[in-house]
Amino acid sequence: MAAAAAATPDYLFNLRNHFYLGAYQAAINNSDLPNLSPEDAIERDCLVYRSYIALGSYQLVITEIDSSAATPLQAVKLLALYLSSPESKESTIASLKEWLADPAIGNNPILRLIAGTIFFHEQDYNEALKHTNVGGTMELNALNVQIFIKMHRADYAERQLRVMQQVDEDHTLTQLATAWLNLAVGGSKIQEAYLIFQDFSEKYQMTSLVLNGKAVCCMHMNNFDEAETLLLEALNKAMFYSLFIDAKDPETLANLIVCCLHLGKSASRFLTQLKLAHPDHILIKRSATAEESFDRAVQTVA
């Protein structure tokens, strides 16, 4: 039985890779897969709807997933509701907590992943870890790495990465998590992170995620000219594929702002785009705080 299971082809391998590396439209376009088991069909649908969410098509997800859908799909719909309607975040989180407390579905891996994602967005990292820390899937493990990095606990992130490496050292998420941790640690590890993103760019479709990864490595290595080129390519690719939500990708814009400031170039256009498309971004909040402090200082002098 074990040998037969091991020989079963992984029909979702390419679809997962598209999603993990940020090739969301490619994931959607290549999702019509034959011979899927009922479980694989649900996972396929979850990946497709999460890709639509990543592209900002929240309403499509909310409309298409009805009340009869399986628990993982209902969880994905909850993420779309959370991201689409800031004013109803509290009720969405209340529903999420209710589901997590239900013994029949509370341990579902996708539900726990969505819970971790939502609480990560809320910057409530301890609450996120309550639902993700036991792991169980590579995505949950990778999210744990991200959470520990945000908490400035590289030691815990490294421990989680070792778990992933024991499962599959060459897995796309293991490689991504390695790059994230290398960036967080810094120093000589930056070059290693750059090589991981470079390897992705040679093997797979170039995406905003990969381009931003390479660009951040370049900025850490004080190579701001190459970083600017990579980030502008990320914006240009988004416009070429008409993925306008990606064209306003907050991390690309934020990284471009930092890059331009280091190069002595005007960042005002990118700052305006970021402010209009993502007013709650941390860079916008920090900029507003700095402006308020400056205004207060001027008034004090006056």
PDB file of C-alpha atoms in Angstrom:
ATOM      1  CA  MET A   1       0.000   0.000   0.000  1.00  0.00           C
ATOM      2  CA  ALA A   2       2.796   2.408   0.926  1.00  0.00           C
ATOM      3  CA  ALA A   3       4.600   1.740  -2.351  1.00  0.00           C
ATOM      4  CA  ALA A   4       1.389   2.333  -4.305  1.00  0.00           C
ATOM      5  CA  ALA A   5       0.811   5.625  -2.463  1.00  0.00           C
ATOM      6  CA  ALA A   6       4.378   6.710  -3.121  1.00  0.00           C
ATOM      7  CA  ALA A   7       3.941   5.992  -6.830  1.00  0.00           C
ATOM      8  CA  THR A   8       0.806   8.147  -7.116  1.00  0.00           C
ATOM      9  CA  PRO A   9       1.608  11.173  -9.302  1.00  0.00           C
ATOM     10  CA  ASP A  10       1.315  14.587  -7.675  1.00  0.00           C
ATOM     11  CA  TYR A  11      -1.081  16.302 -10.058  1.00  0.00           C
ATOM     12  CA  LEU A  12      -0.983  19.547  -8.061  1.00  0.00           C
ATOM     13  CA  PHE A  13       2.795  19.974  -7.975  1.00  0.00           C
ATOM     14  CA  ASN A  14       2.994  22.672 -10.661  1.00  0.00           C
ATOM     15  CA  LEU A  15      -0.136  24.448  -9.417  1.00  0.00           C
ATOM     16  CA  ARG A  16       1.286  24.664  -5.891  1.00  0.00           C
ATOM     17  CA  ASN A  17       4.596  25.973  -7.200  1.00  0.00           C
ATOM     18  CA  HIS A  18       2.851  28.691  -9.207  1.00  0.00           C
ATOM     19  CA  PHE A  19       1.007  29.769  -6.078  1.00  0.00           C
ATOM     20  CA  TYR A  20       3.995  29.619  -3.738  1.00  0.00           C
ATOM     21  CA  LEU A  21       6.117  31.763  -6.072  1.00  0.00           C
ATOM     22  CA  GLY A  22       3.411  34.356  -6.716  1.00  0.00           C
ATOM     23  CA  ALA A  23       2.491  33.321 -10.270  1.00  0.00           C
ATOM     24  CA  TYR A  24      -1.187  33.650  -9.409  1.00  0.00           C
ATOM     25  CA  GLN A  25      -2.581  34.086 -12.903  1.00  0.00           C
ATOM     26  CA  ALA A  26      -0.590  31.073 -14.088  1.00  0.00           C
ATOM     27  CA  ALA A  27      -2.064  29.064 -11.211  1.00  0.00           C
ATOM     28  CA  ILE A  28      -5.564  30.051 -12.291  1.00  0.00           C
ATOM     29  CA  ASN A  29      -4.892  29.432 -15.986  1.00  0.00           C
ATOM     30  CA  ASN A  30      -3.413  25.966 -15.386  1.00  0.00           C
ATOM     31  CA  SER A  31      -5.916  24.663 -12.865  1.00  0.00           C
ATOM     32  CA  ASP A  32      -8.054  22.527 -15.205  1.00  0.00           C
ATOM     33  CA  LEU A  33      -6.512  19.228 -14.127  1.00  0.00           C
ATOM     34  CA  PRO A  34      -7.989  15.769 -14.896  1.00  0.00           C
ATOM     35  CA  ASN A  35      -8.054  12.667 -12.684  1.00  0.00           C
ATOM     36  CA  LEU A  36      -8.108  14.515  -9.354  1.00  0.00           C
ATOM     37  CA  SER A  37      -9.356  12.740  -6.245  1.00  0.00           C
ATOM     38  CA  PRO A  38     -12.087  14.564  -4.273  1.00  0.00           C
ATOM     39  CA  GLU A  39      -9.449  15.709  -1.733  1.00  0.00           C
ATOM     40  CA  ASP A  40      -7.120  16.971  -4.470  1.00  0.00           C
ATOM     41  CA  ALA A  41     -10.030  18.753  -6.173  1.00  0.00           C
ATOM     42  CA  ILE A  42     -10.737  20.668  -2.957  1.00  0.00           C
ATOM     43  CA  GLU A  43      -7.050  21.576  -2.567  1.00  0.00           C
ATOM     44  CA  ARG A  44      -6.972  22.680  -6.238  1.00  0.00           C
ATOM     45  CA  ASP A  45     -10.011  24.900  -5.704  1.00  0.00           C
ATOM     46  CA  CYS A  46      -8.483  26.374  -2.543  1.00  0.00           C
ATOM     47  CA  LEU A  47      -5.287  27.256  -4.422  1.00  0.00           C
ATOM     48  CA  VAL A  48      -7.255  28.815  -7.277  1.00  0.00           C
ATOM     49  CA  TYR A  49      -9.457  30.910  -4.986  1.00  0.00           C
ATOM     50  CA  ARG A  50      -6.451  31.961  -2.901  1.00  0.00           C
ATOM     51  CA  SER A  51      -4.814  33.062  -6.160  1.00  0.00           C
ATOM     52  CA  TYR A  52      -7.871  35.193  -6.948  1.00  0.00           C
ATOM     53  CA  ILE A  53      -7.618  36.670  -3.438  1.00  0.00           C
ATOM     54  CA  ALA A  54      -3.930  37.475  -4.022  1.00  0.00           C
ATOM     55  CA  LEU A  55      -4.985  39.329  -7.188  1.00  0.00           C
ATOM     56  CA  GLY A  56      -7.607  41.288  -5.264  1.00  0.00           C
ATOM     57  CA  SER A  57     -10.658  39.510  -6.722  1.00  0.00           C
ATOM     58  CA  TYR A  58     -12.317  39.117  -3.342  1.00  0.00           C
ATOM     59  CA  GLN A  59     -15.894  39.400  -4.553  1.00  0.00           C
ATOM     60  CA  LEU A  60     -15.497  36.572  -7.072  1.00  0.00           C
ATOM     61  CA  VAL A  61     -14.402  34.258  -4.247  1.00  0.00           C
ATOM     62  CA  ILE A  62     -17.203  35.404  -1.926  1.00  0.00           C
ATOM     63  CA  THR A  63     -19.801  34.905  -4.673  1.00  0.00           C
ATOM     64  CA  GLU A  64     -18.642  31.515  -5.974  1.00  0.00           C
ATOM     65  CA  ILE A  65     -18.081  29.693  -2.666  1.00  0.00           C
ATOM     66  CA  ASP A  66     -21.525  28.907  -1.281  1.00  0.00           C
ATOM     67  CA  SER A  67     -22.624  27.552   2.088  1.00  0.00           C
ATOM     68  CA  SER A  68     -22.535  23.944   0.874  1.00  0.00           C
ATOM     69  CA  ALA A  69     -18.784  24.051   0.110  1.00  0.00           C
ATOM     70  CA  ALA A  70     -16.266  22.003   2.096  1.00  0.00           C
ATOM     71  CA  THR A  71     -14.643  23.469   5.237  1.00  0.00           C
ATOM     72  CA  PRO A  72     -11.329  24.401   3.541  1.00  0.00           C
ATOM     73  CA  LEU A  73     -13.197  26.419   0.912  1.00  0.00           C
ATOM     74  CA  GLN A  74     -15.354  28.092   3.560  1.00  0.00           C
ATOM     75  CA  ALA A  75     -12.113  29.100   5.312  1.00  0.00           C
ATOM     76  CA  VAL A  76     -10.771  30.626   2.086  1.00  0.00           C
ATOM     77  CA  LYS A  77     -14.041  32.550   1.698  1.00  0.00           C
ATOM     78  CA  LEU A  78     -13.562  33.877   5.234  1.00  0.00           C
ATOM     79  CA  LEU A  79     -10.134  35.242   4.200  1.00  0.00           C
ATOM     80  CA  ALA A  80     -11.744  36.994   1.224  1.00  0.00           C
ATOM     81  CA  LEU A  81     -14.380  38.523   3.519  1.00  0.00           C
ATOM     82  CA  TYR A  82     -11.699  39.663   5.963  1.00  0.00           C
ATOM     83  CA  LEU A  83      -9.595  41.363   3.275  1.00  0.00           C
ATOM     84  CA  SER A  84     -12.507  42.834   1.320  1.00  0.00           C
ATOM     85  CA  SER A  85     -14.299  44.603   4.140  1.00  0.00           C
ATOM     86  CA  PRO A  86     -12.172  46.311   6.822  1.00  0.00           C
ATOM     87  CA  GLU A  87     -15.296  47.551   8.606  1.00  0.00           C
ATOM     88  CA  SER A  88     -16.508  43.972   9.197  1.00  0.00           C
ATOM     89  CA  LYS A  89     -13.176  42.537  10.342  1.00  0.00           C
ATOM     90  CA  GLU A  90     -14.437  42.024  13.878  1.00  0.00           C
ATOM     91  CA  SER A  91     -17.404  39.897  12.820  1.00  0.00           C
ATOM     92  CA  THR A  92     -15.200  37.894  10.435  1.00  0.00           C
ATOM     93  CA  ILE A  93     -12.682  37.196  13.202  1.00  0.00           C
ATOM     94  CA  ALA A  94     -15.547  36.251  15.539  1.00  0.00           C
ATOM     95  CA  SER A  95     -16.782  33.706  12.973  1.00  0.00           C
ATOM     96  CA  LEU A  96     -13.243  32.397  12.560  1.00  0.00           C
ATOM     97  CA  LYS A  97     -12.845  31.866  16.315  1.00  0.00           C
ATOM     98  CA  GLU A  98     -16.198  30.098  16.432  1.00  0.00           C
ATOM     99  CA  TRP A  99     -15.109  27.673  13.712  1.00  0.00           C
ATOM    100  CA  LEU A 100     -11.758  27.051  15.376  1.00  0.00           C
ATOM    101  CA  ALA A 101     -13.558  26.140  18.603  1.00  0.00           C
ATOM    102  CA  ASP A 102     -15.728  23.560  16.797  1.00  0.00           C
ATOM    103  CA  PRO A 103     -14.205  20.085  17.460  1.00  0.00           C
ATOM    104  CA  ALA A 104     -15.579  18.802  14.141  1.00  0.00           C
ATOM    105  CA  ILE A 105     -13.634  21.253  11.947  1.00  0.00           C
ATOM    106  CA  GLY A 106     -11.308  23.246  14.224  1.00  0.00           C
ATOM    107  CA  ASN A 107      -8.240  21.155  13.395  1.00  0.00           C
ATOM    108  CA  ASN A 108      -8.631  21.400   9.608  1.00  0.00           C
ATOM    109  CA  PRO A 109      -5.187  22.392   8.209  1.00  0.00           C
ATOM    110  CA  ILE A 110      -6.555  24.973   5.754  1.00  0.00           C
ATOM    111  CA  LEU A 111      -8.740  26.547   8.435  1.00  0.00           C
ATOM    112  CA  ARG A 112      -5.688  26.765  10.738  1.00  0.00           C
ATOM    113  CA  LEU A 113      -3.636  28.214   7.878  1.00  0.00           C
ATOM    114  CA  ILE A 114      -6.264  30.875   7.171  1.00  0.00           C
ATOM    115  CA  ALA A 115      -6.491  31.630  10.904  1.00  0.00           C
ATOM    116  CA  GLY A 116      -2.720  32.075  11.039  1.00  0.00           C
ATOM    117  CA  THR A 117      -2.824  34.299   7.960  1.00  0.00           C
ATOM    118  CA  ILE A 118      -5.573  36.526   9.355  1.00  0.00           C
ATOM    119  CA  PHE A 119      -3.951  36.909  12.783  1.00  0.00           C
ATOM    120  CA  PHE A 120      -0.611  37.545  11.017  1.00  0.00           C
ATOM    121  CA  HIS A 121      -2.327  40.431   9.193  1.00  0.00           C
ATOM    122  CA  GLU A 122      -3.638  41.624  12.549  1.00  0.00           C
ATOM    123  CA  GLN A 123      -0.046  41.470  13.885  1.00  0.00           C
ATOM    124  CA  ASP A 124      -1.363  39.229  16.662  1.00  0.00           C
ATOM    125  CA  TYR A 125       1.466  36.748  16.329  1.00  0.00           C
ATOM    126  CA  ASN A 126       0.831  34.859  19.564  1.00  0.00           C
ATOM    127  CA  GLU A 127      -2.766  34.187  18.523  1.00  0.00           C
ATOM    128  CA  ALA A 128      -1.574  33.092  15.070  1.00  0.00           C
ATOM    129  CA  LEU A 129       0.851  30.604  16.606  1.00  0.00           C
ATOM    130  CA  LYS A 130      -1.928  29.038  18.674  1.00  0.00           C
ATOM    131  CA  HIS A 131      -3.321  27.667  15.420  1.00  0.00           C
ATOM    132  CA  THR A 132      -0.185  27.168  13.309  1.00  0.00           C
ATOM    133  CA  ASN A 133       2.529  26.083  15.720  1.00  0.00           C
ATOM    134  CA  VAL A 134       1.650  22.384  15.686  1.00  0.00           C
ATOM    135  CA  GLY A 135       2.370  22.444  11.940  1.00  0.00           C
ATOM    136  CA  GLY A 136       1.220  19.452   9.923  1.00  0.00           C
ATOM    137  CA  THR A 137       1.719  20.871   6.422  1.00  0.00           C
ATOM    138  CA  MET A 138       4.579  22.628   4.660  1.00  0.00           C
ATOM    139  CA  GLU A 139       2.472  25.786   4.314  1.00  0.00           C
ATOM    140  CA  LEU A 140       1.816  25.894   8.066  1.00  0.00           C
ATOM    141  CA  ASN A 141       5.526  25.369   8.754  1.00  0.00           C
ATOM    142  CA  ALA A 142       6.463  28.145   6.310  1.00  0.00           C
ATOM    143  CA  LEU A 143       3.964  30.504   7.926  1.00  0.00           C
ATOM    144  CA  ASN A 144       5.516  29.695  11.314  1.00  0.00           C
ATOM    145  CA  VAL A 145       8.916  30.750   9.946  1.00  0.00           C
ATOM    146  CA  GLN A 146       7.424  34.075   8.806  1.00  0.00           C
ATOM    147  CA  ILE A 147       5.738  34.638  12.165  1.00  0.00           C
ATOM    148  CA  PHE A 148       8.921  33.940  14.156  1.00  0.00           C
ATOM    149  CA  ILE A 149      10.897  36.294  11.900  1.00  0.00           C
ATOM    150  CA  LYS A 150       8.306  39.028  12.532  1.00  0.00           C
ATOM    151  CA  MET A 151       8.702  38.360  16.262  1.00  0.00           C
ATOM    152  CA  HIS A 152      12.507  38.742  15.884  1.00  0.00           C
ATOM    153  CA  ARG A 153      12.982  35.136  16.983  1.00  0.00           C
ATOM    154  CA  ALA A 154      15.391  33.836  14.362  1.00  0.00           C
ATOM    155  CA  ASP A 155      16.238  30.944  16.703  1.00  0.00           C
ATOM    156  CA  TYR A 156      12.662  29.632  16.627  1.00  0.00           C
ATOM    157  CA  ALA A 157      12.431  30.288  12.888  1.00  0.00           C
ATOM    158  CA  GLU A 158      15.587  28.234  12.341  1.00  0.00           C
ATOM    159  CA  ARG A 159      14.151  25.389  14.436  1.00  0.00           C
ATOM    160  CA  GLN A 160      10.994  25.429  12.288  1.00  0.00           C
ATOM    161  CA  LEU A 161      13.079  25.508   9.115  1.00  0.00           C
ATOM    162  CA  ARG A 162      14.927  22.375  10.247  1.00  0.00           C
ATOM    163  CA  VAL A 163      11.568  20.593  10.493  1.00  0.00           C
ATOM    164  CA  MET A 164      10.860  21.586   6.870  1.00  0.00           C
ATOM    165  CA  GLN A 165      14.304  20.460   5.734  1.00  0.00           C
ATOM    166  CA  GLN A 166      13.767  17.047   7.328  1.00  0.00           C
ATOM    167  CA  VAL A 167      10.513  16.674   5.379  1.00  0.00           C
ATOM    168  CA  ASP A 168      11.839  17.925   2.017  1.00  0.00           C
ATOM    169  CA  GLU A 169      14.966  20.054   1.719  1.00  0.00           C
ATOM    170  CA  ASP A 170      14.297  20.842  -1.945  1.00  0.00           C
ATOM    171  CA  HIS A 171      10.639  21.829  -1.497  1.00  0.00           C
ATOM    172  CA  THR A 172       9.862  25.284  -2.878  1.00  0.00           C
ATOM    173  CA  LEU A 173       8.561  26.452   0.503  1.00  0.00           C
ATOM    174  CA  THR A 174      11.666  25.122   2.273  1.00  0.00           C
ATOM    175  CA  GLN A 175      13.850  27.100  -0.121  1.00  0.00           C
ATOM    176  CA  LEU A 176      11.697  30.229   0.286  1.00  0.00           C
ATOM    177  CA  ALA A 177      11.776  29.915   4.080  1.00  0.00           C
ATOM    178  CA  THR A 178      15.558  29.521   3.935  1.00  0.00           C
ATOM    179  CA  ALA A 179      15.817  32.741   1.924  1.00  0.00           C
ATOM    180  CA  TRP A 180      13.513  34.612   4.350  1.00  0.00           C
ATOM    181  CA  LEU A 181      15.567  33.493   7.334  1.00  0.00           C
ATOM    182  CA  ASN A 182      18.852  34.326   5.587  1.00  0.00           C
ATOM    183  CA  LEU A 183      17.548  37.857   4.915  1.00  0.00           C
ATOM    184  CA  ALA A 184      16.522  38.214   8.559  1.00  0.00           C
ATOM    185  CA  VAL A 185      19.908  37.021   9.834  1.00  0.00           C
ATOM    186  CA  GLY A 186      21.831  39.208   7.357  1.00  0.00           C
ATOM    187  CA  GLY A 187      25.583  39.352   6.902  1.00  0.00           C
ATOM    188  CA  SER A 188      27.052  36.612   4.734  1.00  0.00           C
ATOM    189  CA  LYS A 189      23.633  34.936   4.575  1.00  0.00           C
ATOM    190  CA  ILE A 190      22.349  37.646   2.200  1.00  0.00           C
ATOM    191  CA  GLN A 191      24.350  36.223  -0.701  1.00  0.00           C
ATOM    192  CA  GLU A 192      22.881  32.777  -0.007  1.00  0.00           C
ATOM    193  CA  ALA A 193      19.373  34.249  -0.083  1.00  0.00           C
ATOM    194  CA  TYR A 194      20.154  35.999  -3.389  1.00  0.00           C
ATOM    195  CA  LEU A 195      21.279  32.691  -4.933  1.00  0.00           C
ATOM    196  CA  ILE A 196      18.002  31.026  -3.904  1.00  0.00           C
ATOM    197  CA  PHE A 197      15.944  33.739  -5.616  1.00  0.00           C
ATOM    198  CA  GLN A 198      18.287  33.602  -8.610  1.00  0.00           C
ATOM    199  CA  ASP A 199      17.703  29.848  -8.847  1.00  0.00           C
ATOM    200  CA  PHE A 200      13.934  30.405  -8.774  1.00  0.00           C
ATOM    201  CA  SER A 201      14.216  33.010 -11.543  1.00  0.00           C
ATOM    202  CA  GLU A 202      16.097  30.520 -13.746  1.00  0.00           C
ATOM    203  CA  LYS A 203      13.769  27.560 -13.102  1.00  0.00           C
ATOM    204  CA  TYR A 204      10.343  29.191 -12.999  1.00  0.00           C
ATOM    205  CA  GLN A 205       8.316  32.121 -14.274  1.00  0.00           C
ATOM    206  CA  MET A 206       9.703  35.421 -13.009  1.00  0.00           C
ATOM    207  CA  THR A 207       7.228  36.919 -10.546  1.00  0.00           C
ATOM    208  CA  SER A 208       6.946  39.994  -8.347  1.00  0.00           C
ATOM    209  CA  LEU A 209       7.742  37.814  -5.318  1.00  0.00           C
ATOM    210  CA  VAL A 210      11.001  36.531  -6.832  1.00  0.00           C
ATOM    211  CA  LEU A 211      12.005  39.938  -8.226  1.00  0.00           C
ATOM    212  CA  ASN A 212      11.355  41.595  -4.865  1.00  0.00           C
ATOM    213  CA  GLY A 213      13.347  38.888  -3.101  1.00  0.00           C
ATOM    214  CA  LYS A 214      16.349  39.485  -5.361  1.00  0.00           C
ATOM    215  CA  ALA A 215      15.949  43.261  -5.039  1.00  0.00           C
ATOM    216  CA  VAL A 216      15.903  43.193  -1.233  1.00  0.00           C
ATOM    217  CA  CYS A 217      19.074  41.089  -1.279  1.00  0.00           C
ATOM    218  CA  CYS A 218      20.681  43.661  -3.595  1.00  0.00           C
ATOM    219  CA  MET A 219      19.697  46.506  -1.277  1.00  0.00           C
ATOM    220  CA  HIS A 220      21.224  44.682   1.684  1.00  0.00           C
ATOM    221  CA  MET A 221      24.425  44.368  -0.386  1.00  0.00           C
ATOM    222  CA  ASN A 222      24.287  48.113  -1.258  1.00  0.00           C
ATOM    223  CA  ASN A 223      23.641  47.361  -4.932  1.00  0.00           C
ATOM    224  CA  PHE A 224      20.744  49.794  -5.324  1.00  0.00           C
ATOM    225  CA  ASP A 225      21.073  50.170  -9.109  1.00  0.00           C
ATOM    226  CA  GLU A 226      20.374  46.478  -9.704  1.00  0.00           C
ATOM    227  CA  ALA A 227      17.635  46.562  -7.067  1.00  0.00           C
ATOM    228  CA  GLU A 228      15.900  49.435  -8.876  1.00  0.00           C
ATOM    229  CA  THR A 229      16.078  47.569 -12.191  1.00  0.00           C
ATOM    230  CA  LEU A 230      14.523  44.448 -10.637  1.00  0.00           C
ATOM    231  CA  LEU A 231      11.747  46.401  -8.923  1.00  0.00           C
ATOM    232  CA  LEU A 232      10.846  48.357 -12.048  1.00  0.00           C
ATOM    233  CA  GLU A 233      10.703  45.039 -13.907  1.00  0.00           C
ATOM    234  CA  ALA A 234       8.253  43.808 -11.266  1.00  0.00           C
ATOM    235  CA  LEU A 235       5.972  46.798 -11.947  1.00  0.00           C
ATOM    236  CA  ASN A 236       6.346  46.488 -15.728  1.00  0.00           C
ATOM    237  CA  LYS A 237       5.473  42.776 -15.687  1.00  0.00           C
ATOM    238  CA  ALA A 238       2.361  43.485 -13.681  1.00  0.00           C
ATOM    239  CA  MET A 239       1.203  46.098 -16.194  1.00  0.00           C
ATOM    240  CA  PHE A 240       2.059  43.828 -19.148  1.00  0.00           C
ATOM    241  CA  TYR A 241      -0.174  41.057 -17.812  1.00  0.00           C
ATOM    242  CA  SER A 242      -2.867  43.624 -16.907  1.00  0.00           C
ATOM    243  CA  LEU A 243      -2.715  42.549 -13.278  1.00  0.00           C
ATOM    244  CA  PHE A 244      -3.351  46.040 -12.017  1.00  0.00           C
ATOM    245  CA  ILE A 245      -3.646  44.929  -8.427  1.00  0.00           C
ATOM    246  CA  ASP A 246      -0.065  43.650  -8.714  1.00  0.00           C
ATOM    247  CA  ALA A 247       0.987  46.941 -10.301  1.00  0.00           C
ATOM    248  CA  LYS A 248       0.087  48.496  -6.972  1.00  0.00           C
ATOM    249  CA  ASP A 249       1.801  45.694  -5.044  1.00  0.00           C
ATOM    250  CA  PRO A 250       2.702  47.319  -1.728  1.00  0.00           C
ATOM    251  CA  GLU A 251       6.059  45.617  -1.247  1.00  0.00           C
ATOM    252  CA  THR A 252       7.294  46.531  -4.730  1.00  0.00           C
ATOM    253  CA  LEU A 253       6.289  50.159  -4.186  1.00  0.00           C
ATOM    254  CA  ALA A 254       7.732  50.259  -0.655  1.00  0.00           C
ATOM    255  CA  ASN A 255      11.012  48.748  -1.828  1.00  0.00           C
ATOM    256  CA  LEU A 256      11.166  51.224  -4.719  1.00  0.00           C
ATOM    257  CA  ILE A 257      10.691  54.131  -2.308  1.00  0.00           C
ATOM    258  CA  VAL A 258      13.616  52.949  -0.169  1.00  0.00           C
ATOM    259  CA  CYS A 259      15.700  52.262  -3.270  1.00  0.00           C
ATOM    260  CA  CYS A 260      15.084  55.714  -4.772  1.00  0.00           C
ATOM    261  CA  LEU A 261      15.964  57.447  -1.506  1.00  0.00           C
ATOM    262  CA  HIS A 262      19.302  55.626  -1.413  1.00  0.00           C
ATOM    263  CA  LEU A 263      19.959  56.557  -5.054  1.00  0.00           C
ATOM    264  CA  GLY A 264      19.079  60.208  -4.441  1.00  0.00           C
ATOM    265  CA  LYS A 265      16.068  60.005  -6.774  1.00  0.00           C
ATOM    266  CA  SER A 266      12.568  61.308  -6.195  1.00  0.00           C
ATOM    267  CA  ALA A 267      10.274  58.692  -4.654  1.00  0.00           C
ATOM    268  CA  SER A 268       7.186  60.918  -4.531  1.00  0.00           C
ATOM    269  CA  ARG A 269       5.262  59.127  -7.303  1.00  0.00           C
ATOM    270  CA  PHE A 270       5.742  55.688  -5.716  1.00  0.00           C
ATOM    271  CA  LEU A 271       4.888  57.130  -2.302  1.00  0.00           C
ATOM    272  CA  THR A 272       1.653  58.595  -3.694  1.00  0.00           C
ATOM    273  CA  GLN A 273       0.743  55.270  -5.351  1.00  0.00           C
ATOM    274  CA  LEU A 274       1.386  53.407  -2.104  1.00  0.00           C
ATOM    275  CA  LYS A 275      -0.596  55.940  -0.080  1.00  0.00           C
ATOM    276  CA  LEU A 276      -3.595  55.703  -2.423  1.00  0.00           C
ATOM    277  CA  ALA A 277      -3.600  51.923  -2.862  1.00  0.00           C
ATOM    278  CA  HIS A 278      -2.420  50.843   0.595  1.00  0.00           C
ATOM    279  CA  PRO A 279      -2.980  53.657   3.117  1.00  0.00           C
ATOM    280  CA  ASP A 280      -2.406  51.295   6.064  1.00  0.00           C
ATOM    281  CA  HIS A 281       1.044  50.163   4.903  1.00  0.00           C
ATOM    282  CA  ILE A 282       3.677  50.503   7.634  1.00  0.00           C
ATOM    283  CA  LEU A 283       5.821  52.794   5.442  1.00  0.00           C
ATOM    284  CA  ILE A 284       2.892  55.199   5.028  1.00  0.00           C
ATOM    285  CA  LYS A 285       2.196  55.136   8.761  1.00  0.00           C
ATOM    286  CA  ARG A 286       5.855  55.821   9.549  1.00  0.00           C
ATOM    287  CA  SER A 287       5.939  58.627   6.990  1.00  0.00           C
ATOM    288  CA  ALA A 288       2.817  60.206   8.510  1.00  0.00           C
ATOM    289  CA  THR A 289       4.299  59.949  12.014  1.00  0.00           C
ATOM    290  CA  ALA A 290       7.530  61.580  10.837  1.00  0.00           C
ATOM    291  CA  GLU A 291       5.583  64.403   9.156  1.00  0.00           C
ATOM    292  CA  GLU A 292       3.554  65.007  12.322  1.00  0.00           C
ATOM    293  CA  SER A 293       6.728  65.094  14.438  1.00  0.00           C
ATOM    294  CA  PHE A 294       8.299  67.554  12.003  1.00  0.00           C
ATOM    295  CA  ASP A 295       5.209  69.789  12.047  1.00  0.00           C
ATOM    296  CA  ARG A 296       5.214  69.805  15.855  1.00  0.00           C
ATOM    297  CA  ALA A 297       8.893  70.673  15.900  1.00  0.00           C
ATOM    298  CA  VAL A 298       8.326  73.567  13.469  1.00  0.00           C
ATOM    299  CA  GLN A 299       5.462  74.903  15.576  1.00  0.00           C
ATOM    300  CA  THR A 300       7.645  74.728  18.682  1.00  0.00           C
ATOM    301  CA  VAL A 301      10.387  76.775  16.968  1.00  0.00           C
ATOM    302  CA  ALA A 302       7.830  79.250  15.597  1.00  0.00           C
TER     303      ALA A 302
END
